[in-house]
PDB file of C-alpha atoms in Angstrom:
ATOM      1  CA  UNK A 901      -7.553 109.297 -11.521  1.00 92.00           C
ATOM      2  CA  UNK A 902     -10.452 111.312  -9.204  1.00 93.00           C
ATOM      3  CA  UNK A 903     -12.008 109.316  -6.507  1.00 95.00           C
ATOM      4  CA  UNK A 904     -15.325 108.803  -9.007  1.00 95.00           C
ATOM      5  CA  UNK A 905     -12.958 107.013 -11.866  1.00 95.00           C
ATOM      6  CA  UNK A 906     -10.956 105.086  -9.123  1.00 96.00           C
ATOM      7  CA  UNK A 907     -14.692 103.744  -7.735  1.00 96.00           C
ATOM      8  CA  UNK A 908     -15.471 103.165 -11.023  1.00 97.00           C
ATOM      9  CA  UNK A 909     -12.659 101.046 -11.714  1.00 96.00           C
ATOM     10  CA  UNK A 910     -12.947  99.110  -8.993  1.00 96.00           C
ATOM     11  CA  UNK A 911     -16.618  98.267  -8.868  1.00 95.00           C
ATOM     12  CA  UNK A 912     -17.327 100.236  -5.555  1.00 96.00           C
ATOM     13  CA  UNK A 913     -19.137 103.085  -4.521  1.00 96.00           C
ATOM     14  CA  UNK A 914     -17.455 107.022  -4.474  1.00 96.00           C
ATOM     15  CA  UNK A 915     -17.885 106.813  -0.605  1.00 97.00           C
ATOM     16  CA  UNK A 916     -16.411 103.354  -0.156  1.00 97.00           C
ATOM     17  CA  UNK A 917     -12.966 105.631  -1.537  1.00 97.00           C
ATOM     18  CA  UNK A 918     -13.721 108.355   0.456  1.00 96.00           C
ATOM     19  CA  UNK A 919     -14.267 105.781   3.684  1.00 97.00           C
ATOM     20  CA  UNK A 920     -10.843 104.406   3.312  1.00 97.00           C
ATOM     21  CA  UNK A 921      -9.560 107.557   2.225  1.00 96.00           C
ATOM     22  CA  UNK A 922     -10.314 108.396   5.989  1.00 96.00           C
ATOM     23  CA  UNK A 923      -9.083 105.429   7.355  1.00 96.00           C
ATOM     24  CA  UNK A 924      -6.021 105.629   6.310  1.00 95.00           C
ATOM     25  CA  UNK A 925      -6.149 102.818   4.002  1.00 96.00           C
ATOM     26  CA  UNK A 926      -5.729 104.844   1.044  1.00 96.00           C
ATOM     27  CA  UNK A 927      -3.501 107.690   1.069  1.00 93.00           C
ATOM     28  CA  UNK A 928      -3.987 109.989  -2.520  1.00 93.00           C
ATOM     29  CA  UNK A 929      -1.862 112.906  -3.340  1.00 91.00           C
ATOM     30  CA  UNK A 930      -3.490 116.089  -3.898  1.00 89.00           C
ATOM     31  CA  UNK A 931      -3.981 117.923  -7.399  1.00 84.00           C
ATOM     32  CA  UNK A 932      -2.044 121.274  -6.958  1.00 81.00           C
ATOM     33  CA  UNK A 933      -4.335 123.717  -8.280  1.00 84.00           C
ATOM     34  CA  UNK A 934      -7.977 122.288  -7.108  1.00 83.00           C
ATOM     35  CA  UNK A 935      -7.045 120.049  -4.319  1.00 79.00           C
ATOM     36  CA  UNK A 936      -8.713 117.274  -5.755  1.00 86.00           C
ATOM     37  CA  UNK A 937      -7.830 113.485  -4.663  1.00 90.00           C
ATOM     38  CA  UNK A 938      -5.913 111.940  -6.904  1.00 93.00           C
ATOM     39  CA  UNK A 939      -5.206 108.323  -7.377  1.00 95.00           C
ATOM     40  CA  UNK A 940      -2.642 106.142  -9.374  1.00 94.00           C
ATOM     41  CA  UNK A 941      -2.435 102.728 -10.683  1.00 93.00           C
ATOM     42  CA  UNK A 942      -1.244 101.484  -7.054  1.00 94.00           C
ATOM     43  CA  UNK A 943      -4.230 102.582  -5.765  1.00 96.00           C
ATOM     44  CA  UNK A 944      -6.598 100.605  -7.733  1.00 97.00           C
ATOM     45  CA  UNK A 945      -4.955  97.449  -6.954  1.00 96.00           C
ATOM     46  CA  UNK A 946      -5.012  98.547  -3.775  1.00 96.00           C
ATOM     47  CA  UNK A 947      -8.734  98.807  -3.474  1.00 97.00           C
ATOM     48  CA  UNK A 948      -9.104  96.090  -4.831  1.00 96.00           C
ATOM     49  CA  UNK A 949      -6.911  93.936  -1.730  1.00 96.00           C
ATOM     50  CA  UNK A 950      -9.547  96.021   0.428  1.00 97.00           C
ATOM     51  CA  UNK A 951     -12.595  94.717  -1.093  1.00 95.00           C
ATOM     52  CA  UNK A 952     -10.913  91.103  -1.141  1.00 95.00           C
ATOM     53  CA  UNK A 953      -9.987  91.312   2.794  1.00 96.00           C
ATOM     54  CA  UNK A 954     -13.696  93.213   3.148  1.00 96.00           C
ATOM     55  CA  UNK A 955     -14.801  89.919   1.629  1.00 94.00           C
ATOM     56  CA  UNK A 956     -13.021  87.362   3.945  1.00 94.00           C
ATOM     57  CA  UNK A 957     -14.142  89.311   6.605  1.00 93.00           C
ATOM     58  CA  UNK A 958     -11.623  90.911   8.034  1.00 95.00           C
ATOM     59  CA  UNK A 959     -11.692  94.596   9.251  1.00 95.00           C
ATOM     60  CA  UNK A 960     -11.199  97.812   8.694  1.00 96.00           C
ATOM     61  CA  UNK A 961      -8.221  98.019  11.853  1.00 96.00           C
ATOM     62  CA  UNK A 962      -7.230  94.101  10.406  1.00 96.00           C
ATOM     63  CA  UNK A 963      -6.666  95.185   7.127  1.00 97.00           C
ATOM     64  CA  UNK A 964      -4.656  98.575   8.420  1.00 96.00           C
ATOM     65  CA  UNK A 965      -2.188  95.933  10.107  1.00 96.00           C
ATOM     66  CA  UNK A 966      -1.939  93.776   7.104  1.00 96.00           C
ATOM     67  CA  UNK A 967      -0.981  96.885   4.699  1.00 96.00           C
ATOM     68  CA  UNK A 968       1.369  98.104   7.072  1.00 95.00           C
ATOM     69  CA  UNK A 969       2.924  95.009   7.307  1.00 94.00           C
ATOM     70  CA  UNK A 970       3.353  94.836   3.912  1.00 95.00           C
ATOM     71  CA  UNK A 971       4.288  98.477   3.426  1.00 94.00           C
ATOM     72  CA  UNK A 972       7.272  98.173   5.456  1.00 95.00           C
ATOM     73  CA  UNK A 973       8.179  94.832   3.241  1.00 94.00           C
ATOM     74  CA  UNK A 974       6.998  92.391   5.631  1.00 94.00           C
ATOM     75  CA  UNK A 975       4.919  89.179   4.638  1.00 95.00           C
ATOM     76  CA  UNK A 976       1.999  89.631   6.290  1.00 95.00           C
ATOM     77  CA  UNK A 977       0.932  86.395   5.526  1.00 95.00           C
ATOM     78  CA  UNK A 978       1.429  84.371   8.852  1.00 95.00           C
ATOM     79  CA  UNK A 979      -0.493  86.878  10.676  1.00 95.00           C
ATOM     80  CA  UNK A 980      -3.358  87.191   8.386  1.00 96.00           C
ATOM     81  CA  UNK A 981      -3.296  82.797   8.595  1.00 96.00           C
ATOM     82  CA  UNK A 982      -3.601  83.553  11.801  1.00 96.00           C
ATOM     83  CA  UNK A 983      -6.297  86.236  11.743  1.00 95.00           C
ATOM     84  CA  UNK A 984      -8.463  83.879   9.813  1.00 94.00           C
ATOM     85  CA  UNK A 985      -7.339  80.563  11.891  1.00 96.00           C
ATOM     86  CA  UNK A 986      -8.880  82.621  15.251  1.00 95.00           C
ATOM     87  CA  UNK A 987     -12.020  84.274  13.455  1.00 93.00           C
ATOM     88  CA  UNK A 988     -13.039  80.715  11.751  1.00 95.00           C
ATOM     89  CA  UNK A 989     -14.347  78.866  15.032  1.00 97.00           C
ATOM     90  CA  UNK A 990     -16.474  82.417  16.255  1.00 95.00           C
ATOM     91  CA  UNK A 991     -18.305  82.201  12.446  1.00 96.00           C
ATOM     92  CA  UNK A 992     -18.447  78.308  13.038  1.00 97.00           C
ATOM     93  CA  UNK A 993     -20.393  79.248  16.690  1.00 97.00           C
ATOM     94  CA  UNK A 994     -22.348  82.331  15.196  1.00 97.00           C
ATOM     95  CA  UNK A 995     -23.893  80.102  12.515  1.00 98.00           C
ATOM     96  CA  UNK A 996     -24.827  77.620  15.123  1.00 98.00           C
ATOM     97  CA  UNK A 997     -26.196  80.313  17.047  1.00 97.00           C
ATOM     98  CA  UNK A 998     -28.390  81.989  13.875  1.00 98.00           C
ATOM     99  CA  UNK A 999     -29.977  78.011  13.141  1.00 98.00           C
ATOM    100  CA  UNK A1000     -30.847  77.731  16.882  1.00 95.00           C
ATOM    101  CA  UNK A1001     -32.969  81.421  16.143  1.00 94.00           C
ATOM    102  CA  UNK A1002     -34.044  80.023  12.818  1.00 97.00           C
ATOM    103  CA  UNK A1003     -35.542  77.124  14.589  1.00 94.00           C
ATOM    104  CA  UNK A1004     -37.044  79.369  17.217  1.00 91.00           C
ATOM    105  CA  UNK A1005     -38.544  81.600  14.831  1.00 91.00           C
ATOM    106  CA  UNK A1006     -40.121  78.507  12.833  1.00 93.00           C
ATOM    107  CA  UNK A1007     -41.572  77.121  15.806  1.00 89.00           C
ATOM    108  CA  UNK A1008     -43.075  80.244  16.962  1.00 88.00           C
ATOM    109  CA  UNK A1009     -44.719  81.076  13.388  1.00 88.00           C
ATOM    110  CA  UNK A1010     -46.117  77.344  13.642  1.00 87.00           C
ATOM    111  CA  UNK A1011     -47.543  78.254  16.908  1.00 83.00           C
ATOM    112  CA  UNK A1012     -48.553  81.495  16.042  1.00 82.00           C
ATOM    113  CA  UNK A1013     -50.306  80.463  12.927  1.00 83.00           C
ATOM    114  CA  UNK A1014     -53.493  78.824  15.258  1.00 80.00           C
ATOM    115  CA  UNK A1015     -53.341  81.369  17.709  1.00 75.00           C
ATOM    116  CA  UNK A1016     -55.696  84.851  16.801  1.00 74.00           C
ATOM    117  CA  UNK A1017     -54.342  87.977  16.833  1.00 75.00           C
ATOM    118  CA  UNK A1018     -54.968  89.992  19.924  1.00 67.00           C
ATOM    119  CA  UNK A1019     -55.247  94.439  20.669  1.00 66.00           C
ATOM    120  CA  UNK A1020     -52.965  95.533  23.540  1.00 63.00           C
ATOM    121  CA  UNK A1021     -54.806  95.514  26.914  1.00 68.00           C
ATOM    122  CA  UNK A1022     -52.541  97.031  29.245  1.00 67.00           C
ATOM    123  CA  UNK A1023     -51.987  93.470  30.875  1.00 70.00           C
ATOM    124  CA  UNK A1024     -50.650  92.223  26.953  1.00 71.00           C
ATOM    125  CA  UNK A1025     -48.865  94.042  24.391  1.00 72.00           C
ATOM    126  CA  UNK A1026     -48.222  90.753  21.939  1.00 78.00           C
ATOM    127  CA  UNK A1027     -50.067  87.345  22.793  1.00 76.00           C
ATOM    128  CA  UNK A1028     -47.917  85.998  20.215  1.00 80.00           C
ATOM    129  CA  UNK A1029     -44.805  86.870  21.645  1.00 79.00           C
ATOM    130  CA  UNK A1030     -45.565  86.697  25.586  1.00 80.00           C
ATOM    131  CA  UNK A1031     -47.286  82.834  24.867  1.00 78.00           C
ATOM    132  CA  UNK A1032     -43.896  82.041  23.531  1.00 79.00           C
ATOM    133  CA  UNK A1033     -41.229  80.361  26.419  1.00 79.00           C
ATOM    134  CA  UNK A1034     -38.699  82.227  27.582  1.00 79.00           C
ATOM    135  CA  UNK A1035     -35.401  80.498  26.996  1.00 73.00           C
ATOM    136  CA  UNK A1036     -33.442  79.535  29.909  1.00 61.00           C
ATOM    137  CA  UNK A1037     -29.666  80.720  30.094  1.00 57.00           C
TER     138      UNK A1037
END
């Protein structure tokens, strides 16, 4: 199948092929006579691990390792337990960090919403934003 049917098939964009075409995460032959990409059964399933890693969060490089793990007949398993083991307690502290903004952000609309909108000065740009508190590291 072309690139277009294989995207198709898998629910993805033309482009998303062509991406991991050039990352090495797909590897198509090439049609003799027009050079075309062309893509087997294999491939679809394939793309479709991609999309499922994509979706866990892992990377582009990550999911490289993993399929050459498994190209060479090795379980990639422990490492990708491990991949996600390591990743889990970053997401854990990014989400913390995002609330903490959320909570900034609310406060500073509250605030905002009594406060009157201002025209740069040359001493102010935003009243809004320089009346807010800096945080402290």
């Amino acid at each position: 199948m072309k690139v277009s049917e294989l995207a198709r098939a898998a629910g993805v964009t033309a482009e998303t092929v062509r991406h991991y075409v050039r990352e090495g995460l797909l590897e198509p032959r090439r049609h003799p006579d027009n050079g075309y990409q062309l893509f087997e059964r294999g491939d679809l399933e394939r793309l479709r691990f991609i999309h499922r890693a994509r979706n866990l969060g892992f990377g582009v490089a990550e999911i490289r390792e993993i399929l050459a793990h498994a190209d060479q007949g090795d379980s990639p398993c422990p490492m990708v337990r491990d991949l996600l083991a390591s990743r889990l307690p970053e997401i854990h502290a990014r989400i913390e960090e995002l609330q903490a903004l959320a909570a900034r952000m609310e406060q500073a609309l509250d605030a905002w919403a009594r406060m009157p909108d201002g025209t740069p000065d040359g001493h102010s740009l935003c009243r809004l934003i320089e009346s807010f508190p800096e945080e402290t590291p």
